[in-house]
Every structure is written in C-alpha cells, then in structure tokens.
Amino acid sequence: MTVVAILTSAGSGRRLGHALPKALVELRGVPLVVRAARALVGSGLVGLVVVTAPPEQVTEFAEVLGVEIEGVPVRVVAGGSTRQASVAAGLAVVPDGADVVLVHDAARALVPPGLVARVVEAVRAGHPAVIPGLAVTDTIKRVGARGDVLETVPRHELRAVQTPQGFAPDVLARAHAAGAHLGVDETSAASDDAGLAEAIGVPVWVVDGHEDAFKITTPRDLAVAQLVLAERDGSADESDDTLAAESDDSAEAQR
C-alpha cells in the first residue's frame, strides 16, 4: 500500500516580501517546496509526492524539484485559485492503490518527519481523518463586530491545527466532492481539508503536533526558520562531537 502526499505550493510570496511564489522562496539556499518535500519523504513512508504549483509556473517547479526526491517520484500539477481547489487538483491524480493521502502546505517546510509518520500511523490505525494540533497557550476571546468581547473560549478545548493532515483516500474524495460548491475565492473556501471531512460527518482525530511545523508566511517567520535550522545544525554538530569523543574513548580503552 502507498502513501501519497499532496503538497500545496500555489500561494504567492507577497507577505514574505518576494515576487516569487512563496514555495520557491529559499531558506538557506533551498526552496521551501524542496525542504517540505524532503521532510515528507524523510518519514520513509511516502511513495509519491504530488505538488500543486501556480499554473503559469508548473515547468519552473518541475525543474526545481526534479522527477524524484531521494528515490521517491514527484509529480507537479497546476493548482487552482484557492487552496481547496489546488488540493482537488492534486487529488485528481492520486493513483489507485493508495491507502493514505496526506495534504501538506509547502509553507510548513520544517515539519519533522516523525510528525508525518505519526499522522500516517493514525490513519492506518483506523482513523479516517487525522490532523496534528498544538495546545493553545494564549487566552482566546470571541469578539463581536463592534470590538466588544462576546465570550472567553476555554483554551483547554482548543488546538492550533497544522499539516500534514491525513485521510483515507475515499474520505478525502467524498469530502471534496461534497464541498465543490465552495472554494470560489479564499473567503468562501474551506480553510483546511479536515473541515470538509467534518462537514460530511466524518470524525476527525487529533495527534500531537510539533512547534517546528509552523507556517512560514512573513519575513519574521522566515527569520525564525533560519534559527530553527541553525539549532538543528548545532544539535547535529554536538551529536557528531559526542560520537567522535565516544569513538576516541573506545579506541583508547582498547590500547
């Protein structure tokens, strides 16, 4: 059985201050879409990555990504005018035989492979729709049109939802078919695929998210992503130093 990941990448880079599509903006010399695809493949579970690109830049995305990443095939298709429409375009080319479909945002380029695996495992355990979520730490208030506070929402019930979201293929197909009347523009489109699943009565399961799976939308987010990568590199360096020291100690003990 195969896991297919739909990687949505058709957004603009205006809020990042770039003329390029957001997914082609580089983070330490590597486009966000490439980093996101590598993270998905790094789980060791994804057998195909379908990337939805701006229609006029499909060729450019295909050149950046290549035909495969770490041995896993990549297919680039034209996205739609909304995220919902782009996911539907990706879903249309998911081959028969897939047992899990993931939907992931290229802007969440630093998602840990372990989180990807956690979502896949939950779908395979019998949950037809799975989302990763983080507990909300801020106090949340519902506010009226005039700026008046209507209520304070109990934050222990809230989760900030991330991607990848995982689905049984037939569930995602039914959810998008039922929600096809939406998505004419961003104000009417579903904000995530789990919302479409909820609308047709499918129970949605939540697994633990990860703080590194944040969405890179603004220049500040990009700066934070640089720090996360620096921290990861530092941890890797420390690990290498520790292994080298252990190796030296072992060699010394054998003398």
Short mmCIF file of C-alpha atoms in Angstrom, two decimals:
data_model
loop_
_atom_site.label_atom_id
_atom_site.label_comp_id
_atom_site.label_asym_id
_atom_site.label_seq_id
_atom_site.Cartn_x
_atom_site.Cartn_y
_atom_site.Cartn_z
CA MET A 1 0.00 0.00 0.00
CA THR A 2 1.16 3.54 -0.73
CA VAL A 3 1.10 6.91 0.98
CA VAL A 4 0.60 9.79 -1.45
CA ALA A 5 1.36 13.33 -0.29
CA ILE A 6 -0.31 16.33 -1.92
CA LEU A 7 1.97 19.31 -1.36
CA THR A 8 0.15 22.60 -1.92
CA SER A 9 2.51 25.23 -3.32
CA ALA A 10 0.43 27.67 -5.34
CA GLY A 11 0.46 30.60 -2.90
CA SER A 12 2.08 33.95 -3.63
CA GLY A 13 5.08 35.33 -1.75
CA ARG A 14 3.72 38.84 -1.25
CA ARG A 15 3.54 38.68 2.54
CA LEU A 16 7.10 37.33 2.54
CA GLY A 17 8.14 40.36 0.52
CA HIS A 18 9.02 38.31 -2.58
CA ALA A 19 7.85 38.42 -6.18
CA LEU A 20 8.38 34.66 -6.38
CA PRO A 21 5.70 32.18 -5.34
CA LYS A 22 6.15 31.54 -1.62
CA ALA A 23 7.12 27.91 -2.19
CA LEU A 24 10.12 28.97 -4.32
CA VAL A 25 11.47 31.39 -1.70
CA GLU A 26 14.77 29.99 -0.46
CA LEU A 27 15.64 29.10 3.11
CA ARG A 28 19.40 28.74 3.42
CA GLY A 29 19.65 28.32 -0.33
CA VAL A 30 16.94 25.66 -0.64
CA PRO A 31 13.38 26.49 -1.85
CA LEU A 32 10.67 25.92 0.75
CA VAL A 33 8.87 23.44 -1.51
CA VAL A 34 12.01 21.30 -1.76
CA ARG A 35 12.51 21.34 2.01
CA ALA A 36 8.87 20.38 2.56
CA ALA A 37 9.08 17.53 0.03
CA ARG A 38 12.27 16.24 1.67
CA ALA A 39 10.57 16.28 5.07
CA LEU A 40 7.66 14.23 3.75
CA VAL A 41 9.96 11.74 2.06
CA GLY A 42 12.18 11.65 5.15
CA SER A 43 9.40 9.86 7.03
CA GLY A 44 10.24 6.77 5.00
CA LEU A 45 6.53 6.22 4.32
CA VAL A 46 5.64 8.43 1.35
CA GLY A 47 5.68 6.74 -2.05
CA LEU A 48 4.63 9.68 -4.25
CA VAL A 49 4.64 13.46 -3.85
CA VAL A 50 2.11 15.45 -5.92
CA VAL A 51 2.97 19.15 -5.94
CA THR A 52 0.36 21.74 -6.89
CA ALA A 53 2.05 24.77 -8.44
CA PRO A 54 0.81 28.08 -9.88
CA PRO A 55 -0.48 27.17 -13.37
CA GLU A 56 1.93 29.51 -15.14
CA GLN A 57 4.94 28.09 -13.28
CA VAL A 58 4.46 24.34 -13.45
CA THR A 59 7.60 23.96 -15.58
CA GLU A 60 9.68 26.04 -13.18
CA PHE A 61 8.53 23.98 -10.19
CA ALA A 62 9.25 20.75 -12.05
CA GLU A 63 12.79 21.93 -12.77
CA VAL A 64 13.38 22.90 -9.13
CA LEU A 65 12.02 19.63 -7.74
CA GLY A 66 13.21 17.18 -10.37
CA VAL A 67 11.47 13.91 -11.15
CA GLU A 68 12.20 12.41 -7.74
CA ILE A 69 13.46 13.26 -4.28
CA GLU A 70 15.59 10.66 -2.52
CA GLY A 71 14.22 7.98 -4.80
CA VAL A 72 10.54 8.96 -4.39
CA PRO A 73 8.78 10.16 -7.57
CA VAL A 74 7.49 13.74 -7.73
CA ARG A 75 4.69 14.92 -9.99
CA VAL A 76 3.90 18.61 -10.48
CA VAL A 77 0.38 19.67 -11.49
CA ALA A 78 -1.34 23.02 -11.92
CA GLY A 79 -3.05 24.25 -8.77
CA GLY A 80 -6.28 26.21 -8.55
CA SER A 81 -7.27 29.70 -7.48
CA THR A 82 -7.70 28.61 -3.84
CA ARG A 83 -6.01 26.10 -1.59
CA GLN A 84 -9.13 23.93 -1.70
CA ALA A 85 -9.10 23.93 -5.49
CA SER A 86 -5.40 23.08 -5.50
CA VAL A 87 -5.92 20.08 -3.23
CA ALA A 88 -8.74 18.91 -5.51
CA ALA A 89 -6.35 19.15 -8.49
CA GLY A 90 -3.79 17.06 -6.66
CA LEU A 91 -6.39 14.54 -5.55
CA ALA A 92 -7.44 14.04 -9.17
CA VAL A 93 -4.07 12.43 -9.99
CA VAL A 94 -3.71 10.23 -6.90
CA PRO A 95 -3.30 6.70 -8.28
CA ASP A 96 -5.44 3.75 -7.28
CA GLY A 97 -3.93 1.64 -4.53
CA ALA A 98 -3.05 4.44 -2.13
CA ASP A 99 -4.13 3.68 1.43
CA VAL A 100 -3.34 7.12 2.89
CA VAL A 101 -3.42 10.59 1.33
CA LEU A 102 -1.57 13.38 3.11
CA VAL A 103 -2.25 17.05 2.45
CA HIS A 104 0.63 19.32 3.40
CA ASP A 105 1.50 23.00 2.95
CA ALA A 106 4.88 23.83 1.43
CA ALA A 107 4.99 26.80 3.81
CA ARG A 108 5.36 24.31 6.69
CA ALA A 109 8.75 23.38 5.30
CA LEU A 110 10.38 22.34 8.58
CA VAL A 111 7.83 19.73 9.64
CA PRO A 112 9.69 16.88 11.36
CA PRO A 113 9.47 13.53 9.53
CA GLY A 114 8.36 11.99 12.83
CA LEU A 115 5.18 14.08 12.74
CA VAL A 116 4.47 12.86 9.21
CA ALA A 117 4.84 9.28 10.43
CA ARG A 118 2.54 9.94 13.40
CA VAL A 119 -0.28 11.10 11.10
CA VAL A 120 0.14 8.15 8.73
CA GLU A 121 0.14 5.66 11.60
CA ALA A 122 -3.09 7.14 12.99
CA VAL A 123 -4.86 6.79 9.63
CA ARG A 124 -3.65 3.22 9.29
CA ALA A 125 -4.87 2.54 12.83
CA GLY A 126 -8.42 3.19 11.62
CA HIS A 127 -8.98 6.94 11.90
CA PRO A 128 -10.35 8.16 8.52
CA ALA A 129 -9.25 11.79 9.04
CA VAL A 130 -6.28 12.86 11.16
CA ILE A 131 -4.85 16.29 11.98
CA PRO A 132 -1.84 17.35 14.05
CA GLY A 133 -2.54 20.04 16.61
CA LEU A 134 -0.79 22.09 19.28
CA ALA A 135 -2.39 23.16 22.55
CA VAL A 136 -3.26 26.86 22.59
CA THR A 137 -1.43 28.77 25.32
CA ASP A 138 -2.89 32.27 24.81
CA THR A 139 -6.23 33.33 26.23
CA ILE A 140 -8.74 33.37 23.37
CA LYS A 141 -11.76 35.67 23.25
CA ARG A 142 -14.58 35.73 20.74
CA VAL A 143 -15.12 39.34 19.68
CA GLY A 144 -18.14 41.00 18.08
CA ALA A 145 -18.19 43.26 15.02
CA ARG A 146 -18.01 46.38 17.20
CA GLY A 147 -14.96 45.13 19.07
CA ASP A 148 -16.85 44.00 22.16
CA VAL A 149 -15.89 40.72 23.84
CA LEU A 150 -18.65 38.14 23.48
CA GLU A 151 -17.03 35.35 25.47
CA THR A 152 -13.76 33.86 26.65
CA VAL A 153 -13.27 30.49 24.96
CA PRO A 154 -11.95 27.67 27.19
CA ARG A 155 -8.48 27.17 25.80
CA HIS A 156 -8.11 23.59 27.06
CA GLU A 157 -10.58 22.66 24.31
CA LEU A 158 -8.59 24.40 21.56
CA ARG A 159 -5.84 23.23 19.25
CA ALA A 160 -3.85 25.13 16.63
CA VAL A 161 -4.07 22.86 13.60
CA GLN A 162 -1.06 22.05 11.41
CA THR A 163 -0.28 19.88 8.42
CA PRO A 164 0.18 17.27 7.08
CA GLN A 165 -3.40 16.17 7.51
CA GLY A 166 -4.03 12.53 6.69
CA PHE A 167 -7.07 10.79 5.19
CA ALA A 168 -8.37 7.54 3.88
CA PRO A 169 -8.47 8.29 0.11
CA ASP A 170 -12.21 7.69 -0.30
CA VAL A 171 -12.98 10.01 2.61
CA LEU A 172 -10.95 12.88 1.16
CA ALA A 173 -12.53 12.35 -2.27
CA ARG A 174 -16.07 12.38 -0.82
CA ALA A 175 -15.30 15.45 1.30
CA HIS A 176 -14.05 17.42 -1.70
CA ALA A 177 -16.93 16.30 -3.89
CA ALA A 178 -19.41 17.47 -1.26
CA GLY A 179 -17.61 20.77 -0.83
CA ALA A 180 -17.11 21.50 -4.51
CA HIS A 181 -19.63 24.35 -4.37
CA LEU A 182 -17.23 26.17 -2.04
CA GLY A 183 -13.81 27.48 -2.95
CA VAL A 184 -14.77 30.15 -5.47
CA ASP A 185 -12.46 32.51 -3.57
CA GLU A 186 -10.41 32.37 -0.37
CA THR A 187 -13.21 33.87 1.72
CA SER A 188 -15.60 31.03 0.90
CA ALA A 189 -13.15 28.13 0.52
CA ALA A 190 -12.58 25.67 3.35
CA SER A 191 -9.56 26.64 5.44
CA ASP A 192 -8.46 23.04 5.74
CA ASP A 193 -9.41 19.60 4.44
CA ALA A 194 -10.44 18.33 7.85
CA GLY A 195 -13.19 20.97 7.79
CA LEU A 196 -14.58 19.40 4.61
CA ALA A 197 -14.46 15.98 6.26
CA GLU A 198 -16.27 17.32 9.33
CA ALA A 199 -18.98 18.76 7.09
CA ILE A 200 -19.91 15.30 5.80
CA GLY A 201 -19.94 13.79 9.29
CA VAL A 202 -16.51 12.13 9.30
CA PRO A 203 -14.90 12.04 12.76
CA VAL A 204 -11.54 13.81 12.85
CA TRP A 205 -8.78 12.56 15.14
CA VAL A 206 -6.08 14.82 16.59
CA VAL A 207 -2.47 13.75 17.17
CA ASP A 208 0.26 15.83 18.79
CA GLY A 209 1.71 18.47 16.51
CA HIS A 210 5.20 19.96 16.66
CA GLU A 211 6.38 23.54 17.11
CA ASP A 212 8.71 23.21 14.08
CA ALA A 213 5.70 22.63 11.80
CA PHE A 214 4.81 26.33 11.89
CA LYS A 215 3.72 28.12 8.73
CA ILE A 216 6.28 30.41 7.08
CA THR A 217 4.20 33.38 5.94
CA THR A 218 6.01 36.59 6.94
CA PRO A 219 9.65 37.79 6.96
CA ARG A 220 9.66 37.18 10.72
CA ASP A 221 8.60 33.56 10.16
CA LEU A 222 11.46 33.17 7.70
CA ALA A 223 13.89 34.55 10.29
CA VAL A 224 12.57 32.10 12.89
CA ALA A 225 13.00 29.27 10.38
CA GLN A 226 16.65 30.29 9.98
CA LEU A 227 17.08 29.98 13.76
CA VAL A 228 15.40 26.57 13.81
CA LEU A 229 17.76 25.31 11.14
CA ALA A 230 20.76 26.76 12.99
CA GLU A 231 19.60 24.98 16.14
CA ARG A 232 19.20 21.71 14.25
CA ASP A 233 22.64 22.07 12.72
CA GLY A 234 24.08 22.81 16.15
CA SER A 235 22.46 19.73 17.61
CA ALA A 236 23.84 17.67 14.74
CA ASP A 237 27.31 19.09 15.33
CA GLU A 238 27.07 18.32 19.06
CA SER A 239 25.93 14.78 18.26
CA ASP A 240 28.84 14.32 15.86
CA ASP A 241 31.26 15.63 18.50
CA THR A 242 29.82 13.26 21.10
CA LEU A 243 30.12 10.28 18.76
CA ALA A 244 33.69 11.25 17.92
CA ALA A 245 34.58 11.53 21.61
CA GLU A 246 33.00 8.16 22.36
CA SER A 247 34.92 6.64 19.47
CA ASP A 248 38.19 8.13 20.78
CA ASP A 249 37.45 6.82 24.30
CA SER A 250 36.71 3.37 22.93
CA ALA A 251 39.91 3.35 20.92
CA GLU A 252 41.88 4.49 23.96
CA ALA A 253 40.37 1.71 26.09
CA GLN A 254 41.44 -0.89 23.54
CA ARG A 255 45.06 0.21 23.62
#
